[in-house]
Amino acid sequence: EVQLVESGGGLVQPGGSLRLSCAASGFTFSSYEMNWVRQAPGKGLEWVSYISSSGSTIYYADSVKGRFTISRDNAKNSLYLQMNSLRAEDTAVYYCARASQEAGYDYWGQGTLVTVSS
Amino acid sequence: AIRMTQSPSSFSASTGDRVTITCRASQGISSYLAWYQQKPGKAPKLLIYAASTLQSGVPSRFSGSGSGTDFTLTISCLQSEDFATYYCQQYYSYPSFGQGTKVEIK
């Protein structure tokens, strides 16, 4: 069974940092592209970042470029999101999502809540 | 950035109704479009990809159509478990989602 389990969310002050993790199981993690998607309270979905299966290609949304860093450890079946210089508008549930080849995001984690507030 | 616009933003319907949600892209995206269903407190669920291909395990009452800039999601016979929010997503370039369409019980 495919599982994606996020962790690392919590309350952080503006300007602070947080590192999210996504533990993958039930599939060959190193064969899949991965993404982070977030959802602010009561709002819609916003794509945050993409990483290729090898980690060699990375993209970011303009809203987080220069502040967030996506990475992966295929040996540990894990995806990460390092978030620096956090702002109130980064408050959201963060989901990791598996990208199926030209077929959307077929598996999602349960999400982890990040709250940026003083 | 490609902007995705869904309509309507919300509407009320009854069990058994046929409902259609529209998604328009600000530029052509071929068929690189997916539809997701999200229920409160849950992660999104993939329904349709490549504009019209049903994801494995998704009931056949869901269907998708369109290409280029205009797309539709149709639920042929609304069931109680279908009351949710639906999002379209383009993956032609940097991914982007529509703002969502909430389907409520009439």
mmCIF file of C-alpha atoms in Angstrom:
data_model
loop_
_atom_site.group_PDB
_atom_site.id
_atom_site.type_symbol
_atom_site.label_atom_id
_atom_site.label_comp_id
_atom_site.label_asym_id
_atom_site.label_seq_id
_atom_site.Cartn_x
_atom_site.Cartn_y
_atom_site.Cartn_z
ATOM 1 C CA GLU A 1 0.000 0.000 0.000
ATOM 2 C CA VAL A 2 1.340 3.407 -0.974
ATOM 3 C CA GLN A 3 1.748 5.698 2.024
ATOM 4 C CA LEU A 4 3.024 9.231 2.385
ATOM 5 C CA VAL A 5 3.351 10.555 5.917
ATOM 6 C CA GLU A 6 4.294 14.169 6.561
ATOM 7 C CA SER A 7 5.796 15.457 9.791
ATOM 8 C CA GLY A 8 7.573 18.510 11.133
ATOM 9 C CA GLY A 9 4.774 21.047 11.162
ATOM 10 C CA GLY A 10 4.068 23.325 14.080
ATOM 11 C CA LEU A 11 3.950 26.883 15.349
ATOM 12 C CA VAL A 12 6.830 29.152 14.371
ATOM 13 C CA GLN A 13 7.409 32.881 14.661
ATOM 14 C CA PRO A 14 7.661 35.112 11.591
ATOM 15 C CA GLY A 15 11.181 34.959 10.224
ATOM 16 C CA GLY A 16 11.731 31.515 11.672
ATOM 17 C CA SER A 17 12.527 28.202 10.036
ATOM 18 C CA LEU A 18 10.972 24.769 9.878
ATOM 19 C CA ARG A 19 11.828 21.535 8.104
ATOM 20 C CA LEU A 20 9.064 19.280 6.864
ATOM 21 C CA SER A 21 9.570 15.609 6.108
ATOM 22 C CA CYS A 22 7.553 13.152 4.081
ATOM 23 C CA ALA A 23 8.181 9.448 4.638
ATOM 24 C CA ALA A 24 7.237 7.276 1.677
ATOM 25 C CA SER A 25 6.477 3.570 1.653
ATOM 26 C CA GLY A 26 4.779 0.949 -0.499
ATOM 27 C CA PHE A 27 6.411 1.976 -3.786
ATOM 28 C CA THR A 28 9.827 2.528 -5.357
ATOM 29 C CA PHE A 29 10.361 6.083 -4.126
ATOM 30 C CA SER A 30 13.430 6.689 -6.279
ATOM 31 C CA SER A 31 11.356 6.212 -9.442
ATOM 32 C CA TYR A 32 8.879 9.004 -8.792
ATOM 33 C CA GLU A 33 8.816 12.768 -9.029
ATOM 34 C CA MET A 34 7.492 14.438 -5.894
ATOM 35 C CA ASN A 35 5.827 17.703 -5.004
ATOM 36 C CA TRP A 36 4.816 19.853 -2.064
ATOM 37 C CA VAL A 37 1.368 21.452 -2.210
ATOM 38 C CA ARG A 38 -0.101 23.697 0.462
ATOM 39 C CA GLN A 39 -3.529 24.882 1.489
ATOM 40 C CA ALA A 40 -4.078 27.945 3.644
ATOM 41 C CA PRO A 41 -6.989 27.695 6.106
ATOM 42 C CA GLY A 42 -10.257 27.856 4.200
ATOM 43 C CA LYS A 43 -8.479 28.442 0.892
ATOM 44 C CA GLY A 44 -7.626 26.480 -2.234
ATOM 45 C CA LEU A 45 -4.633 24.403 -3.218
ATOM 46 C CA GLU A 46 -1.305 26.015 -4.099
ATOM 47 C CA TRP A 47 1.596 24.128 -5.659
ATOM 48 C CA VAL A 48 4.829 24.898 -3.786
ATOM 49 C CA SER A 49 7.709 22.870 -5.195
ATOM 50 C CA TYR A 50 8.724 19.951 -7.440
ATOM 51 C CA ILE A 51 11.691 17.602 -7.434
ATOM 52 C CA SER A 52 12.573 15.021 -10.056
ATOM 53 C CA SER A 53 13.131 11.375 -9.172
ATOM 54 C CA SER A 54 16.903 11.792 -9.015
ATOM 55 C CA GLY A 55 16.755 15.206 -7.371
ATOM 56 C CA SER A 56 18.556 16.840 -10.277
ATOM 57 C CA THR A 57 15.650 19.046 -11.357
ATOM 58 C CA ILE A 58 13.856 21.346 -8.942
ATOM 59 C CA TYR A 59 11.201 24.012 -9.345
ATOM 60 C CA TYR A 60 9.569 26.456 -6.950
ATOM 61 C CA ALA A 61 6.521 28.670 -6.924
ATOM 62 C CA ASP A 62 7.428 32.356 -7.052
ATOM 63 C CA SER A 63 5.857 32.811 -3.615
ATOM 64 C CA VAL A 64 8.520 30.645 -1.945
ATOM 65 C CA LYS A 65 11.531 30.952 -4.260
ATOM 66 C CA GLY A 66 14.661 31.874 -2.363
ATOM 67 C CA ARG A 67 13.137 30.920 0.993
ATOM 68 C CA PHE A 68 12.194 27.240 0.645
ATOM 69 C CA THR A 69 14.410 24.326 -0.396
ATOM 70 C CA ILE A 70 13.108 20.962 -1.524
ATOM 71 C CA SER A 71 15.289 17.869 -1.297
ATOM 72 C CA ARG A 72 15.035 14.106 -1.143
ATOM 73 C CA ASP A 73 16.968 11.134 0.162
ATOM 74 C CA ASN A 74 16.156 8.132 -1.989
ATOM 75 C CA ALA A 75 18.084 5.821 0.329
ATOM 76 C CA LYS A 76 15.763 6.840 3.165
ATOM 77 C CA ASN A 77 12.597 7.063 1.028
ATOM 78 C CA SER A 78 12.113 10.590 2.254
ATOM 79 C CA LEU A 79 11.191 13.999 0.876
ATOM 80 C CA TYR A 80 11.965 17.259 2.642
ATOM 81 C CA LEU A 81 11.030 20.913 2.581
ATOM 82 C CA GLN A 82 13.291 23.357 4.363
ATOM 83 C CA MET A 83 11.361 26.548 5.008
ATOM 84 C CA ASN A 84 13.247 29.708 6.013
ATOM 85 C CA SER A 85 12.201 33.327 6.528
ATOM 86 C CA LEU A 86 8.665 32.206 7.206
ATOM 87 C CA ARG A 87 5.814 34.673 6.858
ATOM 88 C CA ALA A 88 2.254 34.726 8.128
ATOM 89 C CA GLU A 89 1.053 33.959 4.606
ATOM 90 C CA ASP A 90 2.960 30.660 4.689
ATOM 91 C CA THR A 91 0.460 29.382 7.267
ATOM 92 C CA ALA A 92 -1.114 26.321 5.680
ATOM 93 C CA VAL A 93 -1.461 22.581 5.657
ATOM 94 C CA TYR A 94 1.459 21.216 3.646
ATOM 95 C CA TYR A 95 0.948 18.049 1.630
ATOM 96 C CA CYS A 96 3.520 15.913 -0.118
ATOM 97 C CA ALA A 97 2.181 14.387 -3.320
ATOM 98 C CA ARG A 98 3.488 11.765 -5.705
ATOM 99 C CA ALA A 99 3.473 12.706 -9.358
ATOM 100 C CA SER A 100 2.427 9.980 -11.737
ATOM 101 C CA GLN A 101 3.955 10.223 -15.221
ATOM 102 C CA GLU A 102 1.939 12.929 -16.992
ATOM 103 C CA ALA A 103 -1.056 11.868 -14.932
ATOM 104 C CA GLY A 104 -1.424 14.295 -12.066
ATOM 105 C CA TYR A 105 -0.726 13.598 -8.415
ATOM 106 C CA ASP A 106 -2.002 10.130 -7.626
ATOM 107 C CA TYR A 107 -1.090 9.844 -3.940
ATOM 108 C CA TRP A 108 -1.097 12.474 -1.217
ATOM 109 C CA GLY A 109 -0.073 12.485 2.401
ATOM 110 C CA GLN A 110 -2.464 13.494 5.188
ATOM 111 C CA GLY A 111 -0.809 16.898 5.514
ATOM 112 C CA THR A 112 1.030 18.728 8.274
ATOM 113 C CA LEU A 113 -0.042 22.123 9.594
ATOM 114 C CA VAL A 114 2.418 24.994 9.659
ATOM 115 C CA THR A 115 1.351 28.074 11.593
ATOM 116 C CA VAL A 116 3.430 31.235 11.376
ATOM 117 C CA SER A 117 2.465 33.610 14.129
ATOM 118 C CA SER A 118 3.965 35.651 16.927
ATOM 119 C CA ALA B 1 2.126 31.517 -15.061
ATOM 120 C CA ILE B 2 -0.943 29.726 -16.341
ATOM 121 C CA ARG B 3 -4.094 30.786 -14.535
ATOM 122 C CA MET B 4 -6.888 28.276 -14.046
ATOM 123 C CA THR B 5 -10.428 29.583 -13.570
ATOM 124 C CA GLN B 6 -13.242 27.326 -12.406
ATOM 125 C CA SER B 7 -16.945 28.031 -12.599
ATOM 126 C CA PRO B 8 -19.077 28.140 -10.682
ATOM 127 C CA SER B 9 -17.291 28.696 -7.362
ATOM 128 C CA SER B 10 -20.096 26.872 -5.588
ATOM 129 C CA PHE B 11 -23.577 25.557 -6.169
ATOM 130 C CA SER B 12 -26.274 23.441 -4.600
ATOM 131 C CA ALA B 13 -27.525 20.204 -6.109
ATOM 132 C CA SER B 14 -29.605 17.191 -5.202
ATOM 133 C CA THR B 15 -28.742 13.525 -5.132
ATOM 134 C CA GLY B 16 -29.315 12.110 -8.599
ATOM 135 C CA ASP B 17 -28.595 15.360 -10.428
ATOM 136 C CA ARG B 18 -26.221 15.604 -13.355
ATOM 137 C CA VAL B 19 -23.667 18.297 -12.592
ATOM 138 C CA THR B 20 -20.968 19.960 -14.652
ATOM 139 C CA ILE B 21 -18.006 22.018 -13.508
ATOM 140 C CA THR B 22 -15.992 24.087 -15.950
ATOM 141 C CA CYS B 23 -12.282 24.894 -15.879
ATOM 142 C CA ARG B 24 -10.614 27.375 -18.228
ATOM 143 C CA ALA B 25 -6.878 27.826 -18.700
ATOM 144 C CA SER B 26 -5.390 31.220 -19.502
ATOM 145 C CA GLN B 27 -3.401 29.592 -22.325
ATOM 146 C CA GLY B 28 -3.441 26.271 -24.117
ATOM 147 C CA ILE B 29 -2.424 23.271 -22.027
ATOM 148 C CA SER B 30 -3.224 20.449 -24.483
ATOM 149 C CA SER B 31 -4.706 17.703 -22.297
ATOM 150 C CA TYR B 32 -2.403 18.179 -19.304
ATOM 151 C CA LEU B 33 -5.291 18.585 -16.890
ATOM 152 C CA ALA B 34 -6.331 16.717 -13.752
ATOM 153 C CA TRP B 35 -9.402 16.883 -11.522
ATOM 154 C CA TYR B 36 -9.353 16.297 -7.772
ATOM 155 C CA GLN B 37 -12.021 15.860 -5.122
ATOM 156 C CA GLN B 38 -11.415 17.115 -1.599
ATOM 157 C CA LYS B 39 -13.545 16.586 1.476
ATOM 158 C CA PRO B 40 -13.145 18.653 4.662
ATOM 159 C CA GLY B 41 -10.041 17.773 6.634
ATOM 160 C CA LYS B 42 -8.838 15.311 4.008
ATOM 161 C CA ALA B 43 -6.198 15.307 1.314
ATOM 162 C CA PRO B 44 -7.269 15.758 -2.298
ATOM 163 C CA LYS B 45 -8.070 12.637 -4.289
ATOM 164 C CA LEU B 46 -7.215 12.272 -7.961
ATOM 165 C CA LEU B 47 -10.315 11.623 -10.081
ATOM 166 C CA ILE B 48 -9.272 12.253 -13.667
ATOM 167 C CA TYR B 49 -5.988 12.893 -15.453
ATOM 168 C CA ALA B 50 -5.045 13.709 -19.019
ATOM 169 C CA ALA B 51 -8.348 15.609 -19.154
ATOM 170 C CA SER B 52 -10.509 12.519 -19.649
ATOM 171 C CA THR B 53 -8.836 9.416 -18.197
ATOM 172 C CA LEU B 54 -10.527 8.025 -15.113
ATOM 173 C CA GLN B 55 -8.157 7.201 -12.265
ATOM 174 C CA SER B 56 -8.280 3.576 -11.159
ATOM 175 C CA GLY B 57 -11.010 2.962 -8.597
ATOM 176 C CA VAL B 58 -12.974 6.124 -9.360
ATOM 177 C CA PRO B 59 -16.677 5.511 -10.134
ATOM 178 C CA SER B 60 -17.689 5.754 -13.773
ATOM 179 C CA ARG B 61 -20.265 8.466 -12.999
ATOM 180 C CA PHE B 62 -17.294 10.848 -13.102
ATOM 181 C CA SER B 63 -16.099 11.938 -16.529
ATOM 182 C CA GLY B 64 -13.893 14.634 -17.961
ATOM 183 C CA SER B 65 -13.587 16.277 -21.351
ATOM 184 C CA GLY B 66 -11.857 19.089 -23.157
ATOM 185 C CA SER B 67 -8.485 20.111 -24.506
ATOM 186 C CA GLY B 68 -6.600 23.307 -25.144
ATOM 187 C CA THR B 69 -8.134 25.862 -22.803
ATOM 188 C CA ASP B 70 -11.632 24.603 -21.913
ATOM 189 C CA PHE B 71 -12.395 21.578 -19.778
ATOM 190 C CA THR B 72 -15.346 20.075 -17.949
ATOM 191 C CA LEU B 73 -15.894 17.619 -15.120
ATOM 192 C CA THR B 74 -19.265 15.909 -15.160
ATOM 193 C CA ILE B 75 -20.882 13.802 -12.467
ATOM 194 C CA SER B 76 -23.683 11.922 -14.189
ATOM 195 C CA CYS B 77 -25.759 11.016 -11.138
ATOM 196 C CA LEU B 78 -24.728 12.818 -7.957
ATOM 197 C CA GLN B 79 -24.380 10.599 -4.906
ATOM 198 C CA SER B 80 -24.278 11.661 -1.255
ATOM 199 C CA GLU B 81 -20.557 10.958 -1.055
ATOM 200 C CA ASP B 82 -19.892 13.354 -3.958
ATOM 201 C CA PHE B 83 -20.661 16.492 -1.965
ATOM 202 C CA ALA B 84 -17.191 17.992 -1.767
ATOM 203 C CA THR B 85 -14.916 20.602 -3.307
ATOM 204 C CA TYR B 86 -13.450 19.931 -6.749
ATOM 205 C CA TYR B 87 -10.231 21.363 -8.151
ATOM 206 C CA CYS B 88 -8.755 21.338 -11.616
ATOM 207 C CA GLN B 89 -4.981 21.388 -12.069
ATOM 208 C CA GLN B 90 -2.821 21.982 -15.118
ATOM 209 C CA TYR B 91 0.546 20.270 -15.352
ATOM 210 C CA TYR B 92 1.528 21.548 -18.790
ATOM 211 C CA SER B 93 4.009 23.895 -17.174
ATOM 212 C CA TYR B 94 4.639 24.939 -13.579
ATOM 213 C CA PRO B 95 1.573 23.377 -11.946
ATOM 214 C CA SER B 96 -1.385 25.491 -10.931
ATOM 215 C CA PHE B 97 -4.826 24.791 -9.533
ATOM 216 C CA GLY B 98 -8.215 26.338 -10.065
ATOM 217 C CA GLN B 99 -9.797 28.088 -7.097
ATOM 218 C CA GLY B 100 -12.148 25.193 -6.423
ATOM 219 C CA THR B 101 -15.850 24.466 -6.842
ATOM 220 C CA LYS B 102 -17.845 23.495 -3.766
ATOM 221 C CA VAL B 103 -20.792 21.197 -4.407
ATOM 222 C CA GLU B 104 -23.328 21.497 -1.612
ATOM 223 C CA ILE B 105 -26.536 19.675 -0.799
ATOM 224 C CA LYS B 106 -29.702 21.460 -1.895
#
